[in-house]
XYZ file of C-alpha atoms in Angstrom:
705
model
C 3.351 -32.208 8.608
C 1.646 -30.521 11.543
C -2.318 -30.099 11.341
C -4.094 -26.940 11.929
C -2.896 -24.423 13.936
C -4.705 -24.086 17.312
C -7.577 -21.599 17.561
C -6.584 -19.985 20.633
C -3.042 -19.045 19.091
C -4.714 -17.769 15.944
C -6.455 -15.448 18.156
C -3.190 -14.420 20.017
C -1.625 -13.310 16.741
C -4.616 -11.523 15.509
C -5.097 -9.472 18.829
C -1.009 -8.923 18.705
C -0.586 -7.899 15.133
C -1.125 -4.527 14.527
C -2.558 -3.487 11.596
C -1.449 -0.085 11.275
C 2.638 -1.466 12.011
C 2.093 -3.771 9.133
C 0.676 -1.959 6.733
C 2.519 1.565 7.229
C 5.775 -0.214 6.904
C 4.838 -0.768 2.736
C 2.159 2.338 2.318
C 2.282 5.742 3.441
C -0.603 6.542 5.733
C -2.392 9.841 6.715
C -5.281 10.218 9.178
C -8.379 10.504 7.615
C -11.078 11.162 10.167
C -12.096 9.398 13.416
C -9.664 6.283 13.956
C -9.146 6.003 10.029
C -6.339 6.080 7.730
C -5.778 6.349 3.819
C -2.969 5.685 1.473
C -2.447 4.337 -2.018
C -3.770 0.723 -2.395
C -0.560 -1.963 -2.663
C -2.429 -4.360 -4.797
C -3.300 -1.818 -7.854
C -1.960 1.011 -9.347
C -3.596 4.247 -8.609
C -2.848 7.750 -7.885
C -5.302 9.128 -5.987
C -5.680 7.232 -2.166
C -8.545 4.694 -1.741
C -7.012 2.489 0.334
C -8.528 2.659 4.104
C -7.435 1.286 6.973
C -9.227 1.468 10.304
C -6.952 0.057 13.085
C -9.022 0.041 16.044
C -11.369 -2.401 14.113
C -8.361 -4.321 12.785
C -9.831 -4.090 9.178
C -8.536 -2.724 5.739
C -10.365 -1.846 2.418
C -9.483 -0.547 -0.945
C -12.532 1.151 -2.349
C -10.560 1.137 -5.748
C -10.032 -2.578 -6.499
C -12.106 -4.118 -3.680
C -9.754 -6.058 -1.715
C -10.116 -5.946 2.149
C -9.939 -7.978 5.246
C -8.068 -8.402 8.417
C -4.404 -8.268 9.296
C -3.997 -11.815 7.848
C -5.703 -11.092 4.847
C -3.300 -8.415 3.733
C -0.323 -10.286 4.842
C -1.680 -12.761 2.541
C -2.254 -10.506 -0.255
C 1.189 -8.667 0.265
C 3.395 -11.758 0.202
C 1.225 -14.065 -1.813
C 0.872 -16.644 0.828
C -1.992 -18.574 2.359
C -3.643 -18.194 5.889
C -1.696 -20.567 7.681
C 1.714 -18.780 6.336
C 0.207 -15.322 6.993
C -0.716 -16.353 10.754
C 2.849 -18.359 10.991
C 4.820 -15.056 9.462
C 3.346 -12.591 11.958
C 3.402 -15.224 14.865
C 7.108 -15.012 13.742
C 7.110 -11.241 13.784
C 5.916 -10.708 17.046
C 7.465 -13.804 18.622
C 4.536 -16.099 19.375
C 4.698 -19.567 19.919
C 2.142 -21.286 17.974
C 0.728 -24.921 18.286
C -0.784 -27.227 16.052
C -3.401 -30.183 16.225
C -2.240 -33.503 15.514
C -4.219 -36.243 13.993
C -4.298 -38.279 16.949
C -5.213 -35.192 18.980
C -1.938 -34.280 20.288
C -0.545 -30.975 20.128
C 3.155 -29.827 17.931
C 5.423 -26.904 18.650
C 5.993 -24.278 15.902
C 8.898 -24.539 14.147
C 8.706 -21.302 11.524
C 6.788 -21.151 8.296
C 8.611 -21.631 4.793
C 8.943 -17.700 3.965
C 9.698 -17.069 7.705
C 12.857 -19.552 7.590
C 14.021 -18.042 4.303
C 14.116 -14.872 5.773
C 16.109 -16.142 8.740
C 18.361 -17.853 6.587
C 18.833 -14.543 4.713
C 19.566 -12.837 7.913
C 21.945 -15.498 9.044
C 23.759 -15.162 5.463
C 23.789 -11.377 6.049
C 25.656 -11.899 9.428
C 28.155 -14.353 8.110
C 29.293 -11.927 4.903
C 29.557 -9.328 7.434
C 32.028 -11.339 9.955
C 33.792 -12.218 6.812
C 34.830 -8.337 5.315
C 37.548 -8.194 8.192
C 39.301 -11.382 7.270
C 42.674 -11.755 5.601
C 40.947 -13.438 2.400
C 38.907 -10.097 1.981
C 41.714 -7.807 1.239
C 40.509 -7.648 -2.212
C 36.961 -6.467 -0.997
C 38.343 -3.571 1.621
C 40.494 -2.301 -1.340
C 37.518 -1.779 -3.788
C 35.629 -0.093 -0.903
C 38.225 1.831 0.489
C 39.161 2.730 -3.403
C 35.741 4.185 -3.261
C 36.585 6.353 -0.404
C 34.255 4.159 1.996
C 35.517 3.487 5.405
C 34.717 1.126 7.572
C 31.990 2.616 9.454
C 30.112 3.014 6.351
C 30.813 -0.310 5.158
C 29.037 -1.422 8.414
C 26.210 1.410 7.957
C 25.603 -0.073 4.706
C 25.870 -3.928 5.529
C 28.665 -4.142 2.937
C 30.333 -7.925 3.427
C 32.342 -10.518 1.939
C 31.312 -13.880 0.441
C 34.544 -16.240 0.954
C 36.277 -18.182 -2.655
C 35.801 -21.535 -0.953
C 33.278 -23.950 -2.401
C 30.700 -24.275 0.359
C 31.581 -21.807 3.095
C 28.098 -20.443 3.887
C 26.344 -23.689 3.193
C 28.018 -25.241 5.918
C 27.801 -21.972 8.274
C 24.174 -22.206 7.777
C 23.511 -26.233 8.151
C 25.487 -25.510 11.512
C 22.627 -23.070 12.428
C 20.123 -25.871 11.811
C 18.856 -24.830 7.857
C 18.220 -27.684 5.718
C 19.736 -27.458 1.953
C 16.277 -26.975 0.906
C 15.963 -23.959 2.566
C 19.099 -22.417 1.054
C 18.345 -23.568 -2.366
C 14.795 -21.973 -1.807
C 16.627 -18.845 -0.762
C 19.191 -18.472 -3.275
C 22.051 -18.968 -1.142
C 23.117 -21.944 -2.731
C 23.012 -24.020 -5.863
C 22.979 -27.702 -6.782
C 25.696 -29.266 -7.850
C 26.911 -32.936 -8.923
C 28.469 -33.411 -5.320
C 25.888 -31.870 -3.545
C 24.975 -27.987 -2.856
C 27.526 -25.288 -2.953
C 27.705 -21.296 -1.671
C 25.894 -19.303 -5.001
C 28.091 -16.320 -3.837
C 31.733 -16.928 -3.788
C 34.734 -14.494 -3.740
C 32.359 -11.412 -4.176
C 32.042 -8.285 -2.256
C 28.206 -8.645 -1.164
C 25.257 -5.667 -0.333
C 22.059 -7.184 1.490
C 18.982 -6.035 -0.675
C 16.179 -5.532 1.954
C 12.601 -4.107 1.881
C 11.555 -1.236 3.256
C 10.950 -2.751 6.767
C 15.045 -3.643 6.708
C 14.184 -7.584 5.969
C 16.812 -9.281 3.971
C 15.290 -10.468 0.826
C 18.561 -11.302 -0.983
C 21.939 -10.111 -1.830
C 24.032 -8.482 -4.562
C 27.580 -9.132 -5.115
C 30.496 -7.667 -7.196
C 33.196 -9.512 -8.901
C 36.433 -9.497 -7.313
C 38.906 -11.982 -9.069
C 39.678 -12.757 -12.467
C 39.444 -16.294 -12.188
C 35.905 -16.162 -10.921
C 33.479 -18.994 -13.014
C 31.077 -16.269 -13.435
C 31.873 -13.547 -15.770
C 29.279 -11.015 -14.758
C 30.960 -8.203 -12.935
C 27.498 -7.989 -10.533
C 25.355 -10.886 -9.539
C 21.854 -10.777 -7.619
C 19.995 -13.573 -5.815
C 17.806 -15.254 -8.405
C 13.975 -14.398 -8.283
C 12.817 -16.576 -5.272
C 9.629 -16.445 -3.192
C 10.925 -13.721 -0.881
C 13.690 -11.849 -4.085
C 12.082 -10.437 -7.314
C 14.397 -8.397 -8.707
C 11.349 -6.493 -10.599
C 10.167 -5.551 -7.013
C 13.094 -4.058 -5.072
C 15.155 -1.620 -4.739
C 18.598 -1.279 -2.956
C 18.514 1.200 -0.279
C 14.861 1.280 -0.017
C 14.939 0.552 3.907
C 17.520 3.593 4.527
C 15.733 5.839 2.294
C 12.015 4.975 2.775
C 11.604 7.861 6.003
C 13.427 10.955 3.715
C 11.272 9.861 0.748
C 8.167 10.193 2.355
C 9.147 13.424 4.029
C 10.974 15.467 1.482
C 8.920 13.869 -1.561
C 11.656 12.845 -3.917
C 13.366 9.838 -4.643
C 16.993 9.793 -6.793
C 17.297 6.427 -8.840
C 21.074 5.231 -9.112
C 22.276 2.561 -10.977
C 24.616 0.375 -8.740
C 24.933 -0.247 -4.767
C 28.189 2.060 -4.604
C 26.055 4.940 -6.077
C 23.723 4.714 -3.628
C 26.320 4.937 -0.720
C 27.926 7.816 -2.238
C 24.387 9.656 -2.271
C 23.681 8.750 0.796
C 27.083 9.623 2.435
C 27.099 12.993 0.119
C 23.622 13.886 1.973
C 21.166 12.714 -0.731
C 19.206 10.362 1.860
C 16.567 9.327 -0.812
C 18.764 7.360 -2.951
C 17.916 3.604 -4.237
C 19.029 1.327 -6.878
C 17.335 -1.302 -8.838
C 19.295 -4.499 -8.763
C 19.985 -6.307 -12.079
C 17.079 -4.695 -13.818
C 15.875 -1.863 -15.540
C 13.443 0.774 -13.736
C 10.028 -0.470 -14.411
C 6.397 -0.175 -13.697
C 6.604 -2.173 -10.218
C 9.279 -0.015 -9.225
C 7.375 2.948 -9.816
C 4.389 1.590 -7.619
C 7.006 1.053 -5.041
C 8.215 5.038 -5.449
C 4.712 6.552 -6.155
C 3.221 4.913 -2.667
C 5.812 6.742 -0.532
C 5.929 9.957 -2.606
C 1.988 10.507 -3.465
C 0.581 13.724 -2.256
C -3.420 13.816 -1.977
C -3.545 17.238 -0.068
C -5.600 18.633 -2.526
C -8.109 16.214 -2.387
C -9.632 15.756 -5.758
C -7.166 17.641 -7.654
C -4.829 15.154 -8.803
C -1.259 16.151 -8.033
C 1.274 15.870 -11.017
C 3.936 17.670 -11.850
C 7.070 19.169 -9.540
C 5.494 20.276 -6.611
C 6.739 22.698 -4.224
C 7.612 20.603 -0.778
C 7.369 22.476 2.629
C 10.909 22.929 4.235
C 12.872 21.497 1.051
C 14.390 23.535 -1.594
C 13.545 21.430 -4.421
C 10.140 20.339 -5.434
C 8.871 16.940 -5.607
C 10.585 14.482 -7.787
C 12.085 11.573 -9.147
C 15.526 11.845 -10.061
C 17.115 9.438 -12.792
C 20.880 9.771 -12.449
C 21.635 8.037 -16.148
C 25.180 8.201 -18.315
C 25.197 10.846 -20.967
C 26.373 8.264 -23.476
C 23.959 5.858 -25.679
C 23.338 3.077 -22.731
C 21.559 6.634 -20.815
C 19.963 7.903 -23.645
C 18.341 4.068 -24.171
C 17.347 3.793 -20.651
C 16.088 7.602 -20.539
C 14.028 6.304 -23.570
C 12.895 3.090 -21.863
C 11.522 5.569 -19.053
C 8.818 6.727 -20.892
C 6.887 3.565 -20.854
C 5.865 4.579 -17.475
C 3.012 6.360 -16.853
C 2.076 10.130 -17.452
C 1.523 11.514 -13.773
C 4.778 9.399 -12.978
C 6.787 11.080 -15.624
C 5.684 14.155 -14.856
C 7.683 14.550 -11.607
C 10.713 12.545 -13.496
C 13.846 14.329 -14.041
C 17.490 13.533 -15.176
C 20.640 14.250 -13.649
C 23.807 13.663 -16.023
C 27.178 14.865 -14.524
C 30.182 16.368 -16.469
C 32.499 13.543 -17.789
C 29.642 10.873 -17.712
C 30.658 10.314 -14.007
C 28.374 8.179 -12.012
C 27.826 9.468 -8.403
C 30.431 7.113 -7.047
C 33.009 8.517 -9.101
C 31.751 11.720 -9.040
C 32.234 11.607 -5.281
C 35.958 10.506 -5.638
C 37.013 13.076 -8.093
C 34.795 15.922 -6.998
C 33.621 15.672 -3.150
C 30.216 15.427 -1.773
C 29.626 18.960 -2.904
C 29.415 17.834 -6.772
C 27.014 14.924 -5.873
C 24.783 17.696 -4.394
C 25.009 19.713 -7.205
C 24.215 17.067 -9.480
C 20.687 16.165 -7.948
C 19.875 19.992 -7.632
C 20.305 20.714 -11.327
C 18.601 17.866 -12.645
C 16.292 18.690 -15.692
C 13.061 17.450 -16.365
C 13.200 13.749 -18.202
C 11.469 14.996 -21.206
C 13.567 18.117 -21.746
C 16.455 15.745 -21.171
C 15.491 13.281 -23.822
C 14.269 15.860 -26.689
C 16.953 18.261 -26.098
C 19.908 15.244 -26.575
C 18.451 14.287 -29.664
C 17.969 17.571 -31.161
C 21.775 18.496 -29.821
C 22.895 15.816 -32.364
C 21.713 17.930 -35.471
C 23.315 20.938 -36.935
C 19.990 22.864 -37.059
C 21.407 25.670 -38.907
C 20.746 23.899 -42.160
C 17.901 22.582 -43.256
C 18.985 19.085 -44.003
C 19.939 18.847 -40.350
C 16.515 20.432 -39.352
C 14.738 17.413 -41.031
C 17.270 15.086 -39.218
C 16.550 16.621 -36.166
C 12.565 16.860 -36.528
C 12.857 12.789 -37.663
C 14.529 12.138 -34.588
C 12.781 13.970 -32.107
C 8.920 13.296 -33.593
C 8.950 9.196 -32.118
C 10.074 10.239 -28.578
C 7.584 13.415 -28.755
C 4.766 10.884 -29.890
C 5.502 8.687 -27.056
C 4.284 11.236 -24.640
C 0.816 10.208 -23.637
C -0.934 12.680 -22.067
C -2.135 15.262 -24.789
C -1.487 18.788 -22.947
C 2.616 17.864 -22.517
C 2.108 16.619 -25.935
C 1.265 19.605 -27.572
C 3.612 21.926 -25.076
C 6.608 19.299 -26.203
C 5.730 19.638 -29.655
C 5.975 23.292 -30.181
C 9.048 23.822 -27.695
C 10.698 21.152 -30.329
C 9.899 23.161 -33.002
C 11.259 26.493 -31.781
C 14.189 24.745 -30.683
C 14.586 23.512 -34.347
C 13.284 26.543 -35.814
C 10.864 24.728 -38.288
C 6.968 25.019 -38.999
C 4.676 23.817 -36.331
C 2.661 21.996 -38.981
C 5.574 20.066 -40.276
C 6.596 19.221 -36.147
C 3.099 17.997 -35.796
C 2.706 15.881 -38.937
C 5.519 14.051 -37.836
C 4.752 13.635 -34.682
C 1.202 12.397 -35.354
C 2.676 9.877 -37.951
C 4.835 8.353 -35.000
C 2.256 8.061 -33.069
C -0.048 6.451 -34.958
C 2.763 3.618 -36.103
C 3.764 3.327 -32.429
C 0.189 2.818 -31.270
C 0.372 5.415 -28.397
C -2.990 5.553 -26.389
C -3.859 9.057 -25.122
C -3.509 10.021 -21.460
C -4.438 12.520 -19.182
C -1.862 13.073 -16.575
C -3.824 15.744 -14.714
C -7.291 14.012 -14.456
C -8.388 12.901 -11.444
C -8.085 9.170 -10.795
C -10.538 8.200 -8.440
C -13.093 6.023 -7.422
C -15.368 7.150 -4.668
C -12.440 6.207 -2.382
C -12.335 9.491 -0.872
C -15.451 10.061 1.112
C -13.430 11.534 3.709
C -12.863 14.484 1.830
C -16.509 15.468 2.488
C -15.660 15.705 6.687
C -14.065 18.716 7.897
C -10.286 18.132 8.172
C -10.388 20.143 11.351
C -12.679 17.548 13.000
C -15.592 19.755 12.845
C -18.664 18.639 14.621
C -20.782 17.434 11.598
C -23.590 15.769 13.966
C -24.062 19.403 15.429
C -24.556 20.373 11.585
C -27.569 18.725 9.871
C -26.816 20.076 6.504
C -23.295 18.698 6.795
C -24.598 15.202 8.291
C -26.849 14.806 5.489
C -24.382 15.827 2.960
C -21.813 13.101 4.610
C -24.478 10.617 4.524
C -25.685 10.574 0.457
C -21.599 11.083 0.041
C -21.724 7.618 1.840
C -24.519 6.134 -0.152
C -23.332 7.214 -3.629
C -19.537 6.170 -2.876
C -20.290 2.218 -1.704
C -20.103 -0.139 -4.584
C -21.965 -2.936 -3.260
C -25.472 -1.700 -3.787
C -26.247 1.806 -6.251
C -29.503 3.313 -4.738
C -29.472 7.082 -2.757
C -32.601 7.152 -0.650
C -33.990 7.789 2.626
C -34.626 4.002 3.536
C -31.474 2.967 2.186
C -29.066 5.521 3.861
C -31.011 4.750 7.273
C -29.736 1.030 6.854
C -26.746 1.560 5.699
C -25.752 3.951 8.502
C -27.103 1.983 11.271
C -25.131 -1.119 10.112
C -22.207 1.048 9.775
C -22.590 1.804 13.534
C -23.473 -1.446 14.685
C -20.095 -2.777 12.963
C -17.808 0.227 14.251
C -19.172 0.668 17.553
C -21.398 -2.055 18.434
C -22.108 -1.050 22.054
C -24.118 2.286 20.901
C -26.831 -0.069 19.898
C -29.179 -0.132 22.544
C -29.800 -4.253 23.622
C -33.510 -3.993 24.213
C -34.117 -1.979 21.334
C -31.911 -4.257 18.964
C -34.110 -7.207 20.296
C -37.587 -5.607 18.768
C -35.725 -5.681 15.228
C -37.026 -8.229 12.959
C -35.851 -9.162 9.488
C -39.181 -7.112 8.221
C -37.649 -4.160 9.553
C -35.213 -3.823 6.672
C -35.673 -3.378 2.682
C -32.564 -3.460 1.090
C -31.604 -6.953 0.436
C -27.868 -6.776 1.336
C -28.843 -5.106 4.874
C -31.710 -8.013 5.163
C -29.122 -10.839 4.313
C -26.518 -8.745 6.772
C -28.910 -8.707 9.595
C -29.194 -12.422 9.587
C -25.499 -12.837 9.314
C -25.074 -10.584 12.658
C -27.710 -13.222 13.752
C -25.637 -16.051 12.594
C -22.494 -14.225 14.595
C -24.374 -14.474 17.654
C -26.124 -11.133 17.770
C -24.899 -8.269 19.688
C -21.247 -8.900 20.632
C -20.797 -8.916 24.772
C -18.917 -5.835 25.987
C -15.585 -7.996 26.684
C -15.131 -9.006 23.229
C -11.958 -7.726 21.498
C -12.270 -5.435 18.217
C -10.747 -7.666 15.993
C -12.579 -10.893 17.060
C -15.892 -8.970 16.646
C -15.181 -8.520 13.486
C -13.694 -11.732 12.616
C -16.735 -13.603 13.752
C -19.182 -10.982 11.695
C -17.068 -11.577 8.683
C -16.922 -15.243 9.066
C -20.843 -15.622 9.489
C -21.407 -13.103 6.595
C -18.964 -15.259 4.731
C -17.204 -14.518 1.054
C -20.600 -12.562 -0.381
C -20.825 -10.078 2.673
C -16.819 -9.690 3.149
C -16.366 -6.501 0.886
C -20.115 -4.942 2.417
C -18.705 -5.710 6.169
C -15.042 -4.228 4.864
C -16.456 -1.200 3.415
C -18.860 -0.214 6.244
C -16.393 -0.839 9.105
C -14.435 1.978 7.183
C -16.907 4.287 6.236
C -16.848 7.613 8.172
C -19.867 8.433 10.047
C -21.319 11.838 10.231
C -20.191 11.960 14.124
C -17.431 14.092 15.762
C -13.867 12.775 15.222
C -13.058 12.064 18.817
C -10.193 10.397 18.817
C -8.809 10.828 22.182
C -11.996 11.035 23.798
C -13.530 7.843 22.454
C -10.505 5.341 22.218
C -10.455 4.923 18.843
C -6.624 4.758 17.463
C -5.284 8.298 16.134
C -2.473 8.947 14.326
C 0.248 9.724 17.575
C -0.347 6.431 19.439
C -0.860 4.070 16.546
C 2.173 5.303 14.535
C 4.302 3.679 16.978
C 2.782 0.526 17.137
C 5.267 -1.407 15.580
C 7.452 -1.032 18.862
C 5.369 -3.707 19.651
C 7.317 -6.307 17.928
C 10.360 -5.283 20.243
C 8.727 -5.271 23.671
C 7.334 -1.979 24.077
C 3.674 -1.911 25.578
C 1.771 0.114 23.034
C -1.377 -1.920 22.726
C -2.798 -3.150 19.607
C -6.197 -1.124 19.363
C -7.722 -4.464 17.401
C -6.802 -6.398 20.766
C -8.743 -4.100 22.764
C -12.438 -4.433 24.149
C -15.171 -3.107 22.480
C -14.651 0.557 23.342
C -18.089 2.707 25.234
C -19.593 4.368 22.764
C -19.796 8.515 22.923
C -22.898 10.215 24.145
C -23.265 11.282 20.081
C -22.983 7.822 19.002
C -25.476 6.334 21.435
C -27.715 8.990 19.933
C -27.234 8.562 16.605
C -27.507 4.793 17.149
C -30.791 5.502 19.213
C -32.109 7.333 16.112
C -31.172 5.014 13.643
C -32.839 2.533 15.592
C -35.738 3.887 15.988
C -36.120 4.788 12.516
C -35.749 0.969 11.240
C -38.358 0.217 14.264
C -40.705 2.943 13.289
C -40.712 2.295 9.943
C -41.384 -1.451 10.597
C -44.398 -0.683 12.575
C -45.653 1.800 9.402
C -45.392 -1.419 7.321
C -47.229 -3.416 9.726
C -49.929 -1.058 10.436
C -50.037 -0.367 6.521
C -50.578 -4.099 5.969
C -53.201 -4.524 8.663
C -55.032 -1.830 7.537
C -55.224 -3.179 3.711
C -56.453 -6.673 5.502
C -58.713 -5.256 7.553
C -60.424 -3.189 4.647
C -61.052 -6.513 3.070
C -62.844 -8.276 5.868
C -66.458 -7.919 6.579
C -67.868 -6.693 9.916
C -67.217 -8.439 13.060
C -64.879 -9.868 15.579
C -62.218 -10.094 13.318
C -62.442 -6.533 12.540
C -62.373 -5.315 15.406
C -58.976 -7.519 16.837
C -57.304 -6.046 13.795
C -58.470 -2.946 14.619
C -57.094 -3.434 18.536
C -53.825 -4.412 17.003
C -53.634 -1.401 14.790
C -54.343 1.132 17.711
C -51.718 -0.719 19.923
C -49.312 -0.642 17.105
C -49.923 3.070 16.639
C -49.438 4.000 20.347
C -45.985 1.624 20.481
C -44.930 3.804 17.480
C -45.879 7.283 19.061
C -44.091 6.397 22.394
C -41.007 5.467 20.077
C -40.914 8.799 18.701
C -41.891 10.543 21.614
C -39.002 8.512 23.439
C -36.070 9.259 20.769
C -37.561 12.397 18.982
C -39.584 14.474 21.361
C -42.672 13.596 19.601
C -41.388 14.502 16.369
C -39.388 12.471 14.201
C -36.295 14.186 12.355
């Protein structure tokens, strides 16, 4: 096996890989201050964004779960791989050749990571399946798709293919492309038999299942022939390192941008339903792959559809979306039969905030979107989605409709049937509303319904939840900043408010006083804009100038990293060196300080920080565009405001350091007898007081702010 990746190659990948490009492929990011972007954390379930990304420094941090790091750390956590594989995956993405150390000191060329090879195998398999769709053998597949009103162009758009009936057609094709049998097995494309490996997909129509970035993770395949050894109508790639059926949605690569724009998602049950919806103009449709819609699927949708535009107010329920006739929503197209009812009830297990935006669309005669399009056209599919009903109303009304409530026994039957459903509504406010609505619909006393609901709630052990309560933890300090980039530096009150907010929102030291704030702000400036720190003033600082333990330790880590970086140091390398010197204990501290907003004007275009306009297209770098990676750029020059703010903070630290030394010297002098030693200490005190006065005059104009 190859040895370690050469350090210069790791740094080349670090300088090329764009953090915004990588993160925004799966997380919807919004500008939140100078060069900073916020979104919902992909590593824990949250409803208010606390995940912060600073592309210009190549660092990210979640104030909710505490995870953070550089672009490699993000890929490690997202893909569940180690550092080496993360470097290799990014090298593959950006077409960088890696070299490895050998035990004898030689070098070995890069041949691709295991994960990258599995992705390549799936992409090659997809090309093979597509190439087979027009062969004579694939007539059954073409008839299947054509019978559902899909043209050849439609099939090309959605990547429809055909897996030949033979024993090992795909295996031989992949082997000819250089893939090993183990790679085929690991990708879920082949199975091990007594006589060797054979194709997993045979004699079936195929659909590629991709992630939101368009990478093929696996396949879905439909049975075409009666003599198929696998009885299941549909089969999917088995769980692999790439493919987890509970974490993939068919069509998410096609629907992602529309879901973000419209804040709507339509969940259907099959691949052809997704195709039918998109062709009918419902471009937010996705489908689960061989499993029921679960919490992991909800997390994917929530990260795309979330809206935090009102800051601390938790946005739940259907919300108006500018430019859209429909409110924000997640629409499920369940069947109206018993299976559809069961699926709708299963959805009750999702969290309350998600359910408050969940609707159900059921067509006449229980037609799925594909059959509805065939029989009634595209307009019928659009109308189906437009007239969706809230999930709670659908399930409750359907249960009540089974009974003849004109009779007392029918009323009680409806109460008994609907009470366990209402009891599963975890949100207390919605629980009361739907209890009252069901009571009016059935025509019984409210006390009767409440008694049954409460009884069912106790039996089911349903926990209370407040879908409308803000779920946050200090991650939105950016809300304290004026969203119109008002110059908070020129407003002392606003500046101090943001400083105190920074101190209260961090998680590594719970204190809010002037000394802590000064040290925290200084360290944040030093990490984010090290060139703003005056070299000569920094050289005067000592460990004694810091009182907060974490910042004393961080000051030592900066020294271990070599002190202030040179002007030619890349932004990302500065962060890497500092994090490496600080070690695991200081990693979270450094990450939080790197993304912490400073009380300074948000001059993205002036100061060279990444802004939404120029970072948004960073992904083009993988395709040969010239858009630079901000983390690869040299440390940017500071703005005048940043220089002045850094000088003030440094002066405060030096000033309080003088104060401490003067105080210590005076205490020592008071305990000494008169004589030469006392006179010498008095001279030292005089010199320190003069130096302190000069410092104050230099920075503050004779008055400490």
